[in-house]
Coordinates of C-alpha atoms in Angstrom, one line a residue:
M1 CA 272.8 63.4 -16.2
L2 CA 271.3 60.4 -14.4
T3 CA 272.7 56.9 -15.0
P4 CA 270.5 54.3 -16.6
S5 CA 270.2 52.5 -13.3
S6 CA 268.7 55.6 -11.7
R7 CA 266.1 55.8 -14.5
R8 CA 264.9 52.2 -14.2
G9 CA 266.3 48.8 -14.2
G10 CA 266.9 46.7 -17.3
S11 CA 266.5 47.4 -21.0
A12 CA 263.6 45.1 -21.9
P13 CA 260.5 47.0 -23.1
R14 CA 257.5 47.0 -20.8
R15 CA 254.8 44.8 -22.0
S16 CA 251.1 45.7 -22.5
P17 CA 249.1 45.2 -19.2
R18 CA 246.8 42.8 -21.1
T19 CA 246.3 39.5 -19.5
A20 CA 249.1 37.2 -20.6
R21 CA 248.3 34.2 -22.8
A22 CA 250.3 31.1 -21.9
L23 CA 251.6 29.1 -24.8
T24 CA 250.3 25.6 -25.0
G25 CA 253.7 24.1 -25.7
T26 CA 252.3 22.2 -28.7
V27 CA 254.7 22.7 -31.6
C28 CA 254.0 21.6 -35.2
L29 CA 255.8 22.7 -38.3
L30 CA 253.6 24.1 -41.1
A31 CA 253.4 22.0 -44.2
L32 CA 253.9 25.1 -46.2
A33 CA 257.1 26.2 -44.5
G34 CA 258.4 22.6 -44.6
A35 CA 257.7 22.2 -48.2
A36 CA 259.3 25.5 -49.1
L37 CA 262.5 24.5 -47.2
A38 CA 262.5 21.1 -48.8
A39 CA 262.1 22.5 -52.3
A40 CA 264.9 25.0 -51.9
P41 CA 268.2 24.2 -53.6
A42 CA 270.8 22.5 -51.5
P43 CA 273.3 25.0 -50.2
A44 CA 277.0 24.7 -51.2
A45 CA 279.1 22.7 -48.8
D46 CA 280.8 25.8 -47.5
A47 CA 277.6 27.9 -47.2
A48 CA 275.9 28.4 -43.8
A49 CA 272.7 26.6 -43.3
P50 CA 269.7 28.9 -43.1
P51 CA 268.2 29.3 -39.5
A52 CA 265.5 26.8 -38.7
P53 CA 262.0 28.1 -38.6
V54 CA 260.4 28.9 -35.2
T55 CA 257.0 27.4 -34.7
W56 CA 254.5 27.8 -31.8
R57 CA 250.8 27.3 -31.2
A58 CA 248.8 30.2 -29.6
D59 CA 246.6 29.7 -26.6
L60 CA 243.1 30.8 -27.7
S61 CA 241.4 30.0 -24.4
R62 CA 242.2 33.2 -22.5
T63 CA 240.5 36.4 -23.8
G64 CA 241.6 39.8 -22.5
A65 CA 241.2 43.5 -22.6
D66 CA 242.4 43.9 -26.2
D67 CA 239.7 41.5 -27.5
V68 CA 236.4 42.6 -28.9
N69 CA 233.1 40.6 -28.8
V70 CA 234.8 37.1 -28.7
R71 CA 233.9 34.1 -26.6
Y72 CA 235.7 30.8 -26.1
D73 CA 233.6 27.7 -25.6
A74 CA 233.7 24.1 -26.7
G75 CA 237.4 24.5 -27.5
A76 CA 237.0 27.3 -30.0
L77 CA 236.9 31.1 -30.4
R78 CA 233.7 32.5 -31.8
V79 CA 231.7 35.7 -32.3
R80 CA 229.9 36.4 -29.1
D81 CA 227.1 38.8 -30.4
G82 CA 226.2 38.7 -34.0
S83 CA 224.7 42.2 -33.9
V84 CA 228.0 44.0 -33.1
S85 CA 229.9 45.7 -35.9
P86 CA 232.6 48.4 -36.0
A87 CA 230.9 51.8 -35.5
S88 CA 232.5 53.5 -38.5
L89 CA 231.2 50.9 -41.0
G90 CA 227.6 51.0 -40.1
R91 CA 227.0 47.4 -41.1
D92 CA 225.1 44.7 -39.4
R93 CA 227.5 41.8 -39.8
G94 CA 228.7 40.2 -36.5
Y95 CA 232.3 41.2 -35.8
A96 CA 234.9 40.0 -33.3
S97 CA 238.6 40.5 -32.8
A98 CA 241.1 38.6 -30.7
V99 CA 244.6 40.1 -30.2
L100 CA 246.9 37.1 -29.2
E101 CA 249.8 37.4 -26.9
A102 CA 253.1 38.5 -28.5
H103 CA 255.6 35.7 -28.8
R104 CA 259.4 36.3 -28.4
V105 CA 261.5 34.5 -31.0
D106 CA 265.1 33.6 -30.4
R107 CA 266.4 35.1 -33.7
P108 CA 265.4 37.9 -36.0
V109 CA 262.6 37.0 -38.4
N110 CA 260.7 38.7 -41.2
R111 CA 258.2 36.3 -42.5
V112 CA 255.3 34.6 -40.7
A113 CA 253.1 31.7 -41.9
V114 CA 249.9 30.7 -40.3
D115 CA 248.1 27.3 -40.1
L116 CA 244.4 27.8 -39.0
D117 CA 242.2 25.0 -37.7
A118 CA 238.7 26.4 -38.1
T119 CA 235.2 25.7 -39.3
V120 CA 234.0 28.7 -41.4
P121 CA 230.4 28.6 -42.6
D122 CA 229.5 30.2 -46.0
A123 CA 228.1 33.4 -44.3
A124 CA 231.2 33.8 -42.0
S125 CA 234.9 34.6 -42.5
V126 CA 238.1 34.6 -40.5
E127 CA 241.2 36.7 -41.2
V128 CA 244.6 36.4 -39.5
D129 CA 246.9 39.4 -39.3
V130 CA 250.4 39.4 -37.9
R131 CA 252.9 42.1 -36.9
G132 CA 256.4 42.3 -35.4
R133 CA 258.2 44.4 -32.8
A134 CA 261.7 45.5 -33.8
A135 CA 264.7 45.9 -31.5
D136 CA 263.9 49.6 -31.0
G137 CA 260.5 48.6 -29.5
T138 CA 258.4 49.9 -32.5
W139 CA 255.8 47.7 -34.2
T140 CA 255.4 47.1 -37.9
E141 CA 252.0 47.4 -39.5
W142 CA 249.7 44.4 -39.3
R143 CA 250.0 42.2 -42.4
R144 CA 247.5 39.5 -43.4
A145 CA 248.6 35.9 -43.5
A146 CA 246.6 33.1 -45.0
A147 CA 247.1 29.4 -46.0
G148 CA 249.8 29.4 -48.7
A149 CA 250.3 33.2 -48.4
P150 CA 252.6 34.0 -45.4
A151 CA 253.0 37.6 -44.3
D152 CA 256.2 39.4 -45.2
L153 CA 257.2 42.0 -42.6
P154 CA 259.1 45.2 -43.7
R155 CA 262.0 44.7 -41.3
Y156 CA 263.5 42.1 -38.9
V157 CA 261.6 41.7 -35.7
G158 CA 262.1 39.8 -32.4
D159 CA 258.5 39.6 -31.2
V160 CA 255.6 38.3 -33.3
Q161 CA 251.9 38.9 -32.6
A162 CA 248.8 37.6 -34.3
R163 CA 245.3 39.0 -34.5
L164 CA 242.1 37.1 -35.5
T165 CA 239.1 38.9 -37.0
L166 CA 235.9 37.0 -37.3
W167 CA 232.7 38.0 -39.2
N168 CA 229.3 36.4 -39.5
A169 CA 225.8 37.3 -40.7
E170 CA 223.4 38.1 -37.8
G171 CA 221.4 34.9 -37.0
E172 CA 223.8 32.7 -39.0
P173 CA 226.3 30.2 -37.5
T174 CA 229.6 31.8 -36.4
A175 CA 233.0 30.7 -37.4
A176 CA 234.8 28.4 -34.8
V177 CA 238.6 28.8 -34.6
R178 CA 240.1 25.8 -32.7
A179 CA 243.8 26.4 -33.2
V180 CA 246.3 28.9 -34.7
T181 CA 249.9 27.7 -35.4
L182 CA 252.5 30.2 -36.4
T183 CA 255.9 29.7 -38.0
A184 CA 258.4 32.5 -38.3
Y185 CA 261.5 32.5 -40.3
D186 CA 264.3 34.6 -41.9
T187 CA 264.1 35.0 -45.6
G188 CA 267.4 36.9 -45.8
T189 CA 265.7 39.7 -47.8
A190 CA 264.6 42.2 -45.2
P191 CA 266.2 45.6 -45.8
A192 CA 268.7 47.0 -43.3
E193 CA 267.4 49.8 -41.0
P194 CA 268.3 53.2 -42.5
A195 CA 270.6 55.5 -40.6
P196 CA 268.8 58.2 -38.7
T197 CA 270.2 60.9 -40.9
T198 CA 268.8 59.2 -44.1
R199 CA 265.3 58.4 -42.9
A200 CA 262.4 60.0 -44.8
S201 CA 259.7 61.9 -43.1
A202 CA 256.4 60.3 -42.2
F203 CA 254.0 60.2 -45.1
S204 CA 251.4 62.9 -45.4
A205 CA 248.4 63.3 -47.7
R206 CA 245.4 65.6 -48.1
V207 CA 242.2 63.6 -47.7
Y208 CA 238.5 64.2 -47.1
A209 CA 237.4 63.9 -43.5
T210 CA 234.0 63.1 -42.2
R211 CA 232.7 63.2 -38.6
E212 CA 232.2 59.8 -37.0
G213 CA 229.9 60.8 -34.1
L214 CA 228.1 57.5 -33.1
V215 CA 228.4 58.2 -29.3
G216 CA 227.8 55.0 -27.4
H217 CA 228.7 52.7 -30.2
T218 CA 231.8 50.5 -30.1
T219 CA 234.9 50.9 -32.4
A220 CA 236.8 48.1 -34.1
N221 CA 239.3 47.9 -31.2
G222 CA 236.6 47.8 -28.5
H223 CA 236.5 51.5 -27.5
V224 CA 233.1 52.8 -26.5
I225 CA 232.7 56.2 -28.1
Q226 CA 232.3 59.1 -25.7
A227 CA 231.0 62.6 -26.3
N228 CA 233.8 64.9 -27.5
D229 CA 236.1 61.9 -28.1
H230 CA 239.5 62.1 -29.7
F231 CA 240.5 59.3 -32.2
V232 CA 240.3 58.6 -35.9
A233 CA 239.2 55.7 -38.1
L234 CA 241.2 54.7 -41.2
P235 CA 239.9 52.3 -43.9
S236 CA 242.3 49.4 -43.1
R237 CA 243.0 47.2 -40.1
R238 CA 246.7 47.4 -40.9
A239 CA 247.0 50.4 -38.6
L240 CA 244.4 49.7 -35.9
S241 CA 245.8 50.3 -32.4
P242 CA 244.8 48.2 -29.5
N243 CA 242.2 49.8 -27.2
G244 CA 243.7 52.6 -25.1
S245 CA 247.0 52.7 -27.0
G246 CA 248.4 55.1 -29.7
Q247 CA 250.7 52.5 -31.3
Y248 CA 249.4 53.8 -34.7
S249 CA 248.5 57.5 -34.6
V250 CA 248.0 60.3 -37.1
Q251 CA 248.5 64.0 -37.0
V252 CA 245.4 65.7 -38.5
C253 CA 245.8 69.4 -39.6
G254 CA 242.5 71.3 -40.3
P255 CA 241.6 74.9 -40.8
A256 CA 242.3 75.9 -37.2
R257 CA 245.0 73.7 -35.8
C258 CA 246.6 70.2 -35.8
E259 CA 245.9 67.3 -33.4
T260 CA 247.6 64.0 -32.9
A261 CA 245.1 61.2 -32.4
P262 CA 245.2 57.4 -32.2
V263 CA 243.6 55.1 -34.8
W264 CA 240.8 53.2 -33.0
D265 CA 238.3 52.4 -35.7
V266 CA 238.2 51.0 -39.2
G267 CA 236.5 52.9 -42.0
P268 CA 235.0 54.9 -43.7
W269 CA 233.7 52.8 -46.6
N270 CA 236.5 50.2 -46.8
T271 CA 238.4 47.9 -44.5
H272 CA 241.4 46.9 -46.7
D273 CA 242.4 50.3 -48.2
D274 CA 245.8 51.3 -46.7
H275 CA 246.0 54.3 -49.0
W276 CA 249.1 55.7 -47.1
N277 CA 251.2 52.8 -48.3
P278 CA 253.1 52.7 -51.7
S279 CA 251.0 51.0 -54.4
S280 CA 253.4 48.0 -54.5
V281 CA 252.5 47.0 -50.9
R282 CA 249.0 48.3 -50.7
E283 CA 246.6 45.5 -49.7
Q284 CA 243.9 46.3 -52.3
W285 CA 243.6 48.8 -55.2
K286 CA 247.2 48.5 -56.1
D287 CA 246.6 50.5 -59.3
L288 CA 245.9 53.6 -57.3
P289 CA 248.7 56.1 -56.3
Q290 CA 249.9 56.4 -52.7
G291 CA 247.8 58.8 -50.8
L292 CA 244.6 58.4 -52.8
P293 CA 241.8 56.6 -50.9
E294 CA 239.7 54.2 -53.0
A295 CA 236.5 56.0 -51.9
Q296 CA 237.9 59.3 -53.3
A297 CA 238.7 57.6 -56.6
A298 CA 235.3 56.0 -56.7
Y299 CA 233.4 59.2 -55.9
E300 CA 235.4 61.5 -58.2
D301 CA 236.4 59.3 -61.1
G302 CA 234.0 56.3 -61.0
Y303 CA 236.7 53.9 -60.0
N304 CA 235.5 50.4 -59.3
G305 CA 232.1 51.4 -60.7
G306 CA 231.8 54.1 -58.1
R307 CA 231.5 51.5 -55.3
D308 CA 233.5 50.5 -52.2
E309 CA 234.8 47.0 -51.5
F310 CA 231.3 45.9 -50.3
G311 CA 229.6 47.1 -53.5
R312 CA 228.0 50.2 -51.9
Q313 CA 227.7 53.3 -53.9
V314 CA 230.2 55.8 -52.5
A315 CA 228.4 59.0 -51.5
N316 CA 231.5 61.1 -50.5
P317 CA 235.3 60.9 -51.0
A318 CA 236.1 60.2 -47.3
G319 CA 239.5 58.6 -46.5
I320 CA 239.3 59.3 -42.7
D321 CA 236.7 59.6 -40.0
L322 CA 237.3 61.9 -37.1
A323 CA 235.7 61.5 -33.6
D324 CA 233.7 64.6 -32.5
G325 CA 236.4 66.1 -30.3
T326 CA 239.1 65.8 -33.0
F327 CA 236.7 67.0 -35.7
Y328 CA 235.9 70.2 -34.0
N329 CA 239.3 70.8 -32.5
V330 CA 241.0 71.0 -35.9
G331 CA 238.5 73.6 -37.0
L332 CA 235.9 71.6 -39.0
N333 CA 232.2 72.5 -38.8
D334 CA 231.3 70.3 -41.7
N335 CA 233.0 67.5 -43.5
G336 CA 236.0 68.8 -45.3
W337 CA 239.7 68.4 -46.4
V338 CA 242.5 67.9 -43.9
T339 CA 246.2 67.0 -44.1
V340 CA 247.0 63.7 -42.4
T341 CA 250.4 62.5 -41.4
Y342 CA 250.7 58.8 -40.7
L343 CA 253.1 58.9 -37.9
W344 CA 254.2 55.2 -37.9
T345 CA 255.4 55.4 -41.5
E346 CA 259.0 55.8 -42.6
G347 CA 261.5 57.0 -40.0
G348 CA 260.3 60.5 -39.1
G349 CA 262.9 62.7 -40.9
D350 CA 264.9 64.6 -38.2
T351 CA 263.3 62.6 -35.4
T352 CA 264.0 59.3 -33.8
S353 CA 261.1 56.9 -32.8
F354 CA 260.9 55.4 -29.3
P355 CA 258.2 53.4 -27.5
T356 CA 256.5 54.7 -24.4
W357 CA 254.9 53.1 -21.3
G358 CA 252.2 54.2 -18.9
T359 CA 248.7 55.5 -19.2
D360 CA 247.4 59.1 -19.5
V361 CA 251.0 60.4 -19.8
S362 CA 251.1 64.2 -19.9
I363 CA 252.8 66.2 -22.6
R364 CA 253.7 69.7 -21.4
Q365 CA 254.3 72.9 -23.2
Q366 CA 257.7 73.2 -21.4
A367 CA 259.9 70.8 -19.6
T368 CA 258.2 71.1 -16.3
T369 CA 255.1 69.6 -14.7
A370 CA 253.8 73.1 -13.9
S371 CA 253.6 73.9 -17.6
T372 CA 250.4 73.7 -19.6
R373 CA 249.3 70.2 -20.5
V374 CA 249.0 70.3 -24.3
A375 CA 248.2 66.6 -25.0
S376 CA 248.4 63.1 -23.4
L377 CA 249.3 59.6 -24.4
P378 CA 246.3 57.3 -23.4
G379 CA 248.5 54.2 -23.3
P380 CA 251.8 52.7 -24.7
T381 CA 252.6 54.1 -28.0
T382 CA 255.5 55.1 -30.3
V383 CA 256.5 58.7 -30.3
R384 CA 258.9 60.7 -32.5
V385 CA 261.5 62.6 -30.6
R386 CA 263.3 65.6 -32.2
C387 CA 265.5 66.7 -29.3
Q388 CA 265.8 66.6 -25.5
V389 CA 266.6 69.0 -22.6
H390 CA 267.3 69.0 -18.9
G391 CA 264.3 70.3 -17.1
Q392 CA 262.4 69.7 -13.9
L393 CA 263.4 66.6 -11.9
V394 CA 260.5 64.1 -12.1
N395 CA 260.0 61.3 -9.6
Y396 CA 257.6 58.6 -10.6
D397 CA 257.2 54.9 -9.8
G398 CA 260.5 54.8 -7.9
Y399 CA 262.5 56.5 -10.8
S400 CA 263.9 60.0 -11.0
N401 CA 265.0 61.9 -14.2
D402 CA 265.4 65.5 -15.2
A403 CA 265.5 64.8 -19.0
W404 CA 262.5 65.7 -21.2
S405 CA 262.0 64.9 -24.9
Y406 CA 260.4 67.3 -27.4
L407 CA 257.7 65.6 -29.5
P408 CA 257.0 67.7 -32.6
D409 CA 253.8 65.8 -33.4
Y410 CA 252.3 66.9 -30.1
G411 CA 254.0 70.3 -29.8
G412 CA 255.3 69.6 -26.3
Y413 CA 257.6 67.8 -23.9
V414 CA 257.4 64.4 -22.2
S415 CA 259.5 63.2 -19.3
N416 CA 262.0 60.7 -20.4
I417 CA 260.9 58.5 -17.5
F418 CA 258.0 57.4 -19.8
I419 CA 260.3 56.7 -22.8
D420 CA 260.6 52.9 -22.7
V421 CA 264.4 52.5 -23.0
A422 CA 267.0 51.9 -20.3
D423 CA 268.9 55.2 -20.8
A424 CA 267.9 58.3 -18.9
W425 CA 269.4 60.5 -21.7
L426 CA 268.2 59.1 -25.0
P427 CA 271.0 57.8 -27.2
G428 CA 271.5 59.5 -30.5
V429 CA 269.1 62.4 -29.8
P430 CA 270.5 66.0 -29.8
T431 CA 270.0 68.6 -27.2
C432 CA 267.3 71.2 -28.0

């Protein structure tokens, strides 16, 4: 077994290759957070004072590869082209997205409040979502934060990232976002991480799938759709991966086979329907059971008058769109039912989740580079590892390692060099 130093130096996760956004250094405490702290009962004399909130102001002036259709001028972020809309929605509203640089906080936090300085015309809108990266390198889902309604994250995190989504009607004035100030704090209510032996499997549901097609159009994360492409669209931005990454991926099982694919678009029908979440934390349609898409309920039972969130009459029960390559690979020739496993949910059962680094990382049928390539990771993602073996020695980027991890969601092995932890042999993972 190789020592961690022979694997790679240090234990800090590799960051996205996205252009870094420098923080402005301007710090202001949100009135909301301050008022909440002021209104809280005074602690007993022998009680420890709660940690102070952490506040920072994001730099909006530097756009990068994870951004979609945004421009920065006259001191504000705006929609660049009012005719651009996510491919899966098929709508003509102008759309833009800016993924801000992750900010490292100096203590674990689980709630994030947002103060937005923006001009938003009647025909426009701005949404702010936040997420956090836990100590094991995995990201939470995105959660919406608004004035007076901070986002509660499902576990404690050490990095916080915000994402802006802007909409405007074509030909109408666009929203102008001048500043975003975030405040993160510890509510003392985040659940403890479950032990690996008690973690539940990732959530699965049987949903109706449609073929996205739309070659040449642009997805919600900025990916230009190619012929025979492999990705999916889900009807909520809570699980939208940055372009080129598989941070949120699903396993789709059709009549012929299963495929693991990243979530790169938003749709069909809705944009706030995270139907894979329990009803209590679902963003909309909280009276629907977990696993039932709103479009399916509208189509089959007349739910919401048979309409989606935009008031359109729902013409099919689709809860997922599949890119052409994924659609045909799982064995569909027409729209139909598939089983979808939402791989970022829960803890993965008999697996342990780890972040990866690198682009176009090969997954092999056996623990050797001469073995058949069964899949690839387009960019940094989170994978579920069931077990590991000693196989072919791999040399890459100055590191050497003979350990390989078996990824059940892909049906193959990946070299541990691309698992983004310091250890050559993964801690807590059994031998295959």
